JSON list of C-alpha atoms in Angstrom, two decimals:
[
{"chain": "A", "resi": 11, "resn": "UNK", "atom": "CA", "xyz": [-25.95, 195.60, -25.58]},
{"chain": "A", "resi": 12, "resn": "UNK", "atom": "CA", "xyz": [-22.67, 197.06, -26.77]},
{"chain": "A", "resi": 13, "resn": "UNK", "atom": "CA", "xyz": [-20.71, 194.06, -25.47]},
{"chain": "A", "resi": 14, "resn": "UNK", "atom": "CA", "xyz": [-22.91, 191.75, -27.57]},
{"chain": "A", "resi": 15, "resn": "UNK", "atom": "CA", "xyz": [-22.13, 193.79, -30.68]},
{"chain": "A", "resi": 16, "resn": "UNK", "atom": "CA", "xyz": [-18.45, 193.80, -29.80]},
{"chain": "A", "resi": 17, "resn": "UNK", "atom": "CA", "xyz": [-18.52, 190.01, -29.43]},
{"chain": "A", "resi": 18, "resn": "UNK", "atom": "CA", "xyz": [-20.35, 189.57, -32.75]},
{"chain": "A", "resi": 19, "resn": "UNK", "atom": "CA", "xyz": [-17.90, 191.93, -34.45]},
{"chain": "A", "resi": 20, "resn": "UNK", "atom": "CA", "xyz": [-14.96, 190.02, -32.97]},
{"chain": "A", "resi": 21, "resn": "UNK", "atom": "CA", "xyz": [-16.33, 186.68, -34.14]},
{"chain": "A", "resi": 22, "resn": "UNK", "atom": "CA", "xyz": [-17.01, 188.07, -37.63]},
{"chain": "A", "resi": 23, "resn": "UNK", "atom": "CA", "xyz": [-13.51, 189.55, -37.83]},
{"chain": "A", "resi": 24, "resn": "UNK", "atom": "CA", "xyz": [-11.94, 186.27, -36.73]},
{"chain": "A", "resi": 25, "resn": "UNK", "atom": "CA", "xyz": [-13.92, 184.30, -39.29]},
{"chain": "A", "resi": 26, "resn": "UNK", "atom": "CA", "xyz": [-13.04, 186.75, -42.06]},
{"chain": "A", "resi": 27, "resn": "UNK", "atom": "CA", "xyz": [-9.34, 186.51, -41.24]},
{"chain": "A", "resi": 28, "resn": "UNK", "atom": "CA", "xyz": [-9.27, 182.74, -41.65]},
{"chain": "A", "resi": 29, "resn": "UNK", "atom": "CA", "xyz": [-8.21, 181.53, -45.06]},
{"chain": "A", "resi": 30, "resn": "UNK", "atom": "CA", "xyz": [-10.06, 178.50, -46.31]},
{"chain": "A", "resi": 31, "resn": "UNK", "atom": "CA", "xyz": [-8.10, 175.28, -46.70]},
{"chain": "A", "resi": 32, "resn": "UNK", "atom": "CA", "xyz": [-9.16, 173.98, -50.06]},
{"chain": "A", "resi": 33, "resn": "UNK", "atom": "CA", "xyz": [-7.87, 170.78, -51.53]},
{"chain": "A", "resi": 34, "resn": "UNK", "atom": "CA", "xyz": [-6.36, 170.91, -54.99]},
{"chain": "A", "resi": 35, "resn": "UNK", "atom": "CA", "xyz": [-7.83, 169.16, -58.01]},
{"chain": "A", "resi": 36, "resn": "UNK", "atom": "CA", "xyz": [-6.09, 165.84, -57.34]},
{"chain": "A", "resi": 37, "resn": "UNK", "atom": "CA", "xyz": [-5.20, 165.85, -53.63]},
{"chain": "A", "resi": 38, "resn": "UNK", "atom": "CA", "xyz": [-7.07, 162.62, -53.02]},
{"chain": "A", "resi": 39, "resn": "UNK", "atom": "CA", "xyz": [-5.22, 160.82, -55.82]},
{"chain": "A", "resi": 40, "resn": "UNK", "atom": "CA", "xyz": [-1.88, 162.05, -54.46]},
{"chain": "A", "resi": 41, "resn": "UNK", "atom": "CA", "xyz": [-2.76, 160.67, -51.03]},
{"chain": "A", "resi": 42, "resn": "UNK", "atom": "CA", "xyz": [-3.80, 157.34, -52.56]},
{"chain": "A", "resi": 43, "resn": "UNK", "atom": "CA", "xyz": [-0.59, 157.07, -54.59]},
{"chain": "A", "resi": 44, "resn": "UNK", "atom": "CA", "xyz": [1.52, 157.96, -51.54]},
{"chain": "A", "resi": 45, "resn": "UNK", "atom": "CA", "xyz": [-0.30, 155.24, -49.59]},
{"chain": "A", "resi": 46, "resn": "UNK", "atom": "CA", "xyz": [0.43, 152.73, -52.38]},
{"chain": "A", "resi": 47, "resn": "UNK", "atom": "CA", "xyz": [4.10, 153.70, -52.31]},
{"chain": "A", "resi": 48, "resn": "UNK", "atom": "CA", "xyz": [4.24, 153.36, -48.52]},
{"chain": "A", "resi": 49, "resn": "UNK", "atom": "CA", "xyz": [2.53, 149.95, -48.75]},
{"chain": "A", "resi": 50, "resn": "UNK", "atom": "CA", "xyz": [5.05, 148.81, -51.37]},
{"chain": "A", "resi": 51, "resn": "UNK", "atom": "CA", "xyz": [7.91, 149.84, -49.09]},
{"chain": "A", "resi": 52, "resn": "UNK", "atom": "CA", "xyz": [6.37, 148.05, -46.12]},
{"chain": "A", "resi": 53, "resn": "UNK", "atom": "CA", "xyz": [5.77, 144.90, -48.19]},
{"chain": "A", "resi": 54, "resn": "UNK", "atom": "CA", "xyz": [9.35, 144.94, -49.42]},
{"chain": "A", "resi": 55, "resn": "UNK", "atom": "CA", "xyz": [10.59, 145.45, -45.86]},
{"chain": "A", "resi": 56, "resn": "UNK", "atom": "CA", "xyz": [8.55, 142.51, -44.59]},
{"chain": "A", "resi": 57, "resn": "UNK", "atom": "CA", "xyz": [9.47, 140.14, -47.43]},
{"chain": "A", "resi": 58, "resn": "UNK", "atom": "CA", "xyz": [13.11, 140.96, -48.00]},
{"chain": "A", "resi": 59, "resn": "UNK", "atom": "CA", "xyz": [16.27, 140.27, -46.05]},
{"chain": "A", "resi": 60, "resn": "UNK", "atom": "CA", "xyz": [16.91, 142.07, -42.81]},
{"chain": "A", "resi": 61, "resn": "UNK", "atom": "CA", "xyz": [19.70, 144.54, -42.38]},
{"chain": "A", "resi": 62, "resn": "UNK", "atom": "CA", "xyz": [21.88, 145.39, -39.42]},
{"chain": "A", "resi": 63, "resn": "UNK", "atom": "CA", "xyz": [20.19, 147.37, -36.68]},
{"chain": "A", "resi": 64, "resn": "UNK", "atom": "CA", "xyz": [21.56, 150.89, -36.61]},
{"chain": "A", "resi": 65, "resn": "UNK", "atom": "CA", "xyz": [21.99, 153.17, -33.64]},
{"chain": "A", "resi": 66, "resn": "UNK", "atom": "CA", "xyz": [19.06, 155.23, -34.96]},
{"chain": "A", "resi": 67, "resn": "UNK", "atom": "CA", "xyz": [16.81, 152.23, -34.41]},
{"chain": "A", "resi": 68, "resn": "UNK", "atom": "CA", "xyz": [17.64, 152.23, -30.69]},
{"chain": "A", "resi": 69, "resn": "UNK", "atom": "CA", "xyz": [16.65, 155.88, -30.17]},
{"chain": "A", "resi": 70, "resn": "UNK", "atom": "CA", "xyz": [12.92, 155.15, -29.84]},
{"chain": "A", "resi": 71, "resn": "UNK", "atom": "CA", "xyz": [11.99, 156.72, -33.16]},
{"chain": "A", "resi": 72, "resn": "UNK", "atom": "CA", "xyz": [9.34, 155.41, -35.50]},
{"chain": "A", "resi": 73, "resn": "UNK", "atom": "CA", "xyz": [10.46, 154.63, -39.03]},
{"chain": "A", "resi": 74, "resn": "UNK", "atom": "CA", "xyz": [9.32, 157.08, -41.68]},
{"chain": "A", "resi": 75, "resn": "UNK", "atom": "CA", "xyz": [8.50, 156.28, -45.29]},
{"chain": "A", "resi": 76, "resn": "UNK", "atom": "CA", "xyz": [11.77, 157.99, -46.23]},
{"chain": "A", "resi": 77, "resn": "UNK", "atom": "CA", "xyz": [13.84, 155.93, -43.82]},
{"chain": "A", "resi": 78, "resn": "UNK", "atom": "CA", "xyz": [12.13, 152.74, -45.00]},
{"chain": "A", "resi": 79, "resn": "UNK", "atom": "CA", "xyz": [12.83, 153.69, -48.61]},
{"chain": "A", "resi": 80, "resn": "UNK", "atom": "CA", "xyz": [16.49, 154.34, -47.84]},
{"chain": "A", "resi": 81, "resn": "UNK", "atom": "CA", "xyz": [16.80, 151.01, -46.03]},
{"chain": "A", "resi": 82, "resn": "UNK", "atom": "CA", "xyz": [15.09, 149.09, -48.83]},
{"chain": "A", "resi": 83, "resn": "UNK", "atom": "CA", "xyz": [17.30, 150.76, -51.43]},
{"chain": "A", "resi": 84, "resn": "UNK", "atom": "CA", "xyz": [20.36, 149.83, -49.40]},
{"chain": "A", "resi": 85, "resn": "UNK", "atom": "CA", "xyz": [19.22, 146.20, -49.17]},
{"chain": "A", "resi": 86, "resn": "UNK", "atom": "CA", "xyz": [18.42, 146.13, -52.88]},
{"chain": "A", "resi": 87, "resn": "UNK", "atom": "CA", "xyz": [14.70, 145.33, -52.52]},
{"chain": "A", "resi": 88, "resn": "UNK", "atom": "CA", "xyz": [13.70, 148.47, -54.41]},
{"chain": "A", "resi": 89, "resn": "UNK", "atom": "CA", "xyz": [16.17, 150.31, -56.58]},
{"chain": "A", "resi": 90, "resn": "UNK", "atom": "CA", "xyz": [17.22, 153.80, -55.50]},
{"chain": "A", "resi": 91, "resn": "UNK", "atom": "CA", "xyz": [16.27, 155.00, -58.99]},
{"chain": "A", "resi": 92, "resn": "UNK", "atom": "CA", "xyz": [12.70, 153.73, -58.57]},
{"chain": "A", "resi": 93, "resn": "UNK", "atom": "CA", "xyz": [12.39, 155.35, -55.16]},
{"chain": "A", "resi": 94, "resn": "UNK", "atom": "CA", "xyz": [13.74, 158.64, -56.51]},
{"chain": "A", "resi": 95, "resn": "UNK", "atom": "CA", "xyz": [11.44, 158.52, -59.55]},
{"chain": "A", "resi": 96, "resn": "UNK", "atom": "CA", "xyz": [8.38, 158.01, -57.34]},
{"chain": "A", "resi": 97, "resn": "UNK", "atom": "CA", "xyz": [9.44, 160.73, -54.88]},
{"chain": "A", "resi": 98, "resn": "UNK", "atom": "CA", "xyz": [10.12, 163.19, -57.71]},
{"chain": "A", "resi": 99, "resn": "UNK", "atom": "CA", "xyz": [6.82, 162.44, -59.45]},
{"chain": "A", "resi": 100, "resn": "UNK", "atom": "CA", "xyz": [4.87, 162.85, -56.20]},
{"chain": "A", "resi": 101, "resn": "UNK", "atom": "CA", "xyz": [6.63, 166.15, -55.49]},
{"chain": "A", "resi": 102, "resn": "UNK", "atom": "CA", "xyz": [5.71, 167.41, -58.99]},
{"chain": "A", "resi": 103, "resn": "UNK", "atom": "CA", "xyz": [2.13, 166.24, -58.45]},
{"chain": "A", "resi": 104, "resn": "UNK", "atom": "CA", "xyz": [1.90, 168.13, -55.15]},
{"chain": "A", "resi": 105, "resn": "UNK", "atom": "CA", "xyz": [3.33, 171.28, -56.72]},
{"chain": "A", "resi": 106, "resn": "UNK", "atom": "CA", "xyz": [0.90, 171.10, -59.65]},
{"chain": "A", "resi": 107, "resn": "UNK", "atom": "CA", "xyz": [-1.97, 170.38, -57.25]},
{"chain": "A", "resi": 108, "resn": "UNK", "atom": "CA", "xyz": [-1.16, 173.46, -55.18]},
{"chain": "A", "resi": 109, "resn": "UNK", "atom": "CA", "xyz": [-1.09, 175.53, -58.37]},
{"chain": "A", "resi": 110, "resn": "UNK", "atom": "CA", "xyz": [-4.45, 174.11, -59.45]},
{"chain": "A", "resi": 111, "resn": "UNK", "atom": "CA", "xyz": [-2.88, 172.44, -62.50]},
{"chain": "A", "resi": 112, "resn": "UNK", "atom": "CA", "xyz": [-4.97, 169.29, -62.82]},
{"chain": "A", "resi": 113, "resn": "UNK", "atom": "CA", "xyz": [-3.33, 168.16, -66.08]},
{"chain": "A", "resi": 114, "resn": "UNK", "atom": "CA", "xyz": [0.19, 168.52, -64.67]},
{"chain": "A", "resi": 115, "resn": "UNK", "atom": "CA", "xyz": [-0.84, 166.76, -61.50]},
{"chain": "A", "resi": 116, "resn": "UNK", "atom": "CA", "xyz": [-2.40, 163.85, -63.36]},
{"chain": "A", "resi": 117, "resn": "UNK", "atom": "CA", "xyz": [0.67, 163.52, -65.59]},
{"chain": "A", "resi": 118, "resn": "UNK", "atom": "CA", "xyz": [3.00, 163.39, -62.57]},
{"chain": "A", "resi": 119, "resn": "UNK", "atom": "CA", "xyz": [0.74, 160.86, -60.84]},
{"chain": "A", "resi": 120, "resn": "UNK", "atom": "CA", "xyz": [0.77, 158.67, -63.95]},
{"chain": "A", "resi": 121, "resn": "UNK", "atom": "CA", "xyz": [4.58, 158.69, -63.83]},
{"chain": "A", "resi": 122, "resn": "UNK", "atom": "CA", "xyz": [4.55, 157.77, -60.14]},
{"chain": "A", "resi": 123, "resn": "UNK", "atom": "CA", "xyz": [2.11, 154.91, -60.75]},
{"chain": "A", "resi": 124, "resn": "UNK", "atom": "CA", "xyz": [4.20, 153.65, -63.67]},
{"chain": "A", "resi": 125, "resn": "UNK", "atom": "CA", "xyz": [7.28, 153.57, -61.44]},
{"chain": "A", "resi": 126, "resn": "UNK", "atom": "CA", "xyz": [5.19, 151.74, -58.82]},
{"chain": "A", "resi": 127, "resn": "UNK", "atom": "CA", "xyz": [4.27, 149.15, -61.40]},
{"chain": "A", "resi": 128, "resn": "UNK", "atom": "CA", "xyz": [0.58, 150.08, -61.40]}
]
């Protein structure tokens, strides 16, 4: 019987030590806006001119949203200022979201969407 109690105590202690992962007040909207930004980058990449293949492209790495943004800025499809404005606004939204500041998060998301043309 004592091993059963020890097991139950161990399980209870493990569960109590876990911190819950709670989403902030506008986590879903941040994810949606990030997805819109990524889609805009991919659309610009598909529609615009092609650039020279770099040595990074031959290293079997998948492109990231950041690398796509840098490439599109370099080709002139999306201005570096627009990319920076969206990145900055999303970073402020994430910070406000983590702090539970719904108003600050929504304001930053509105700025990101404005820069996206939404």
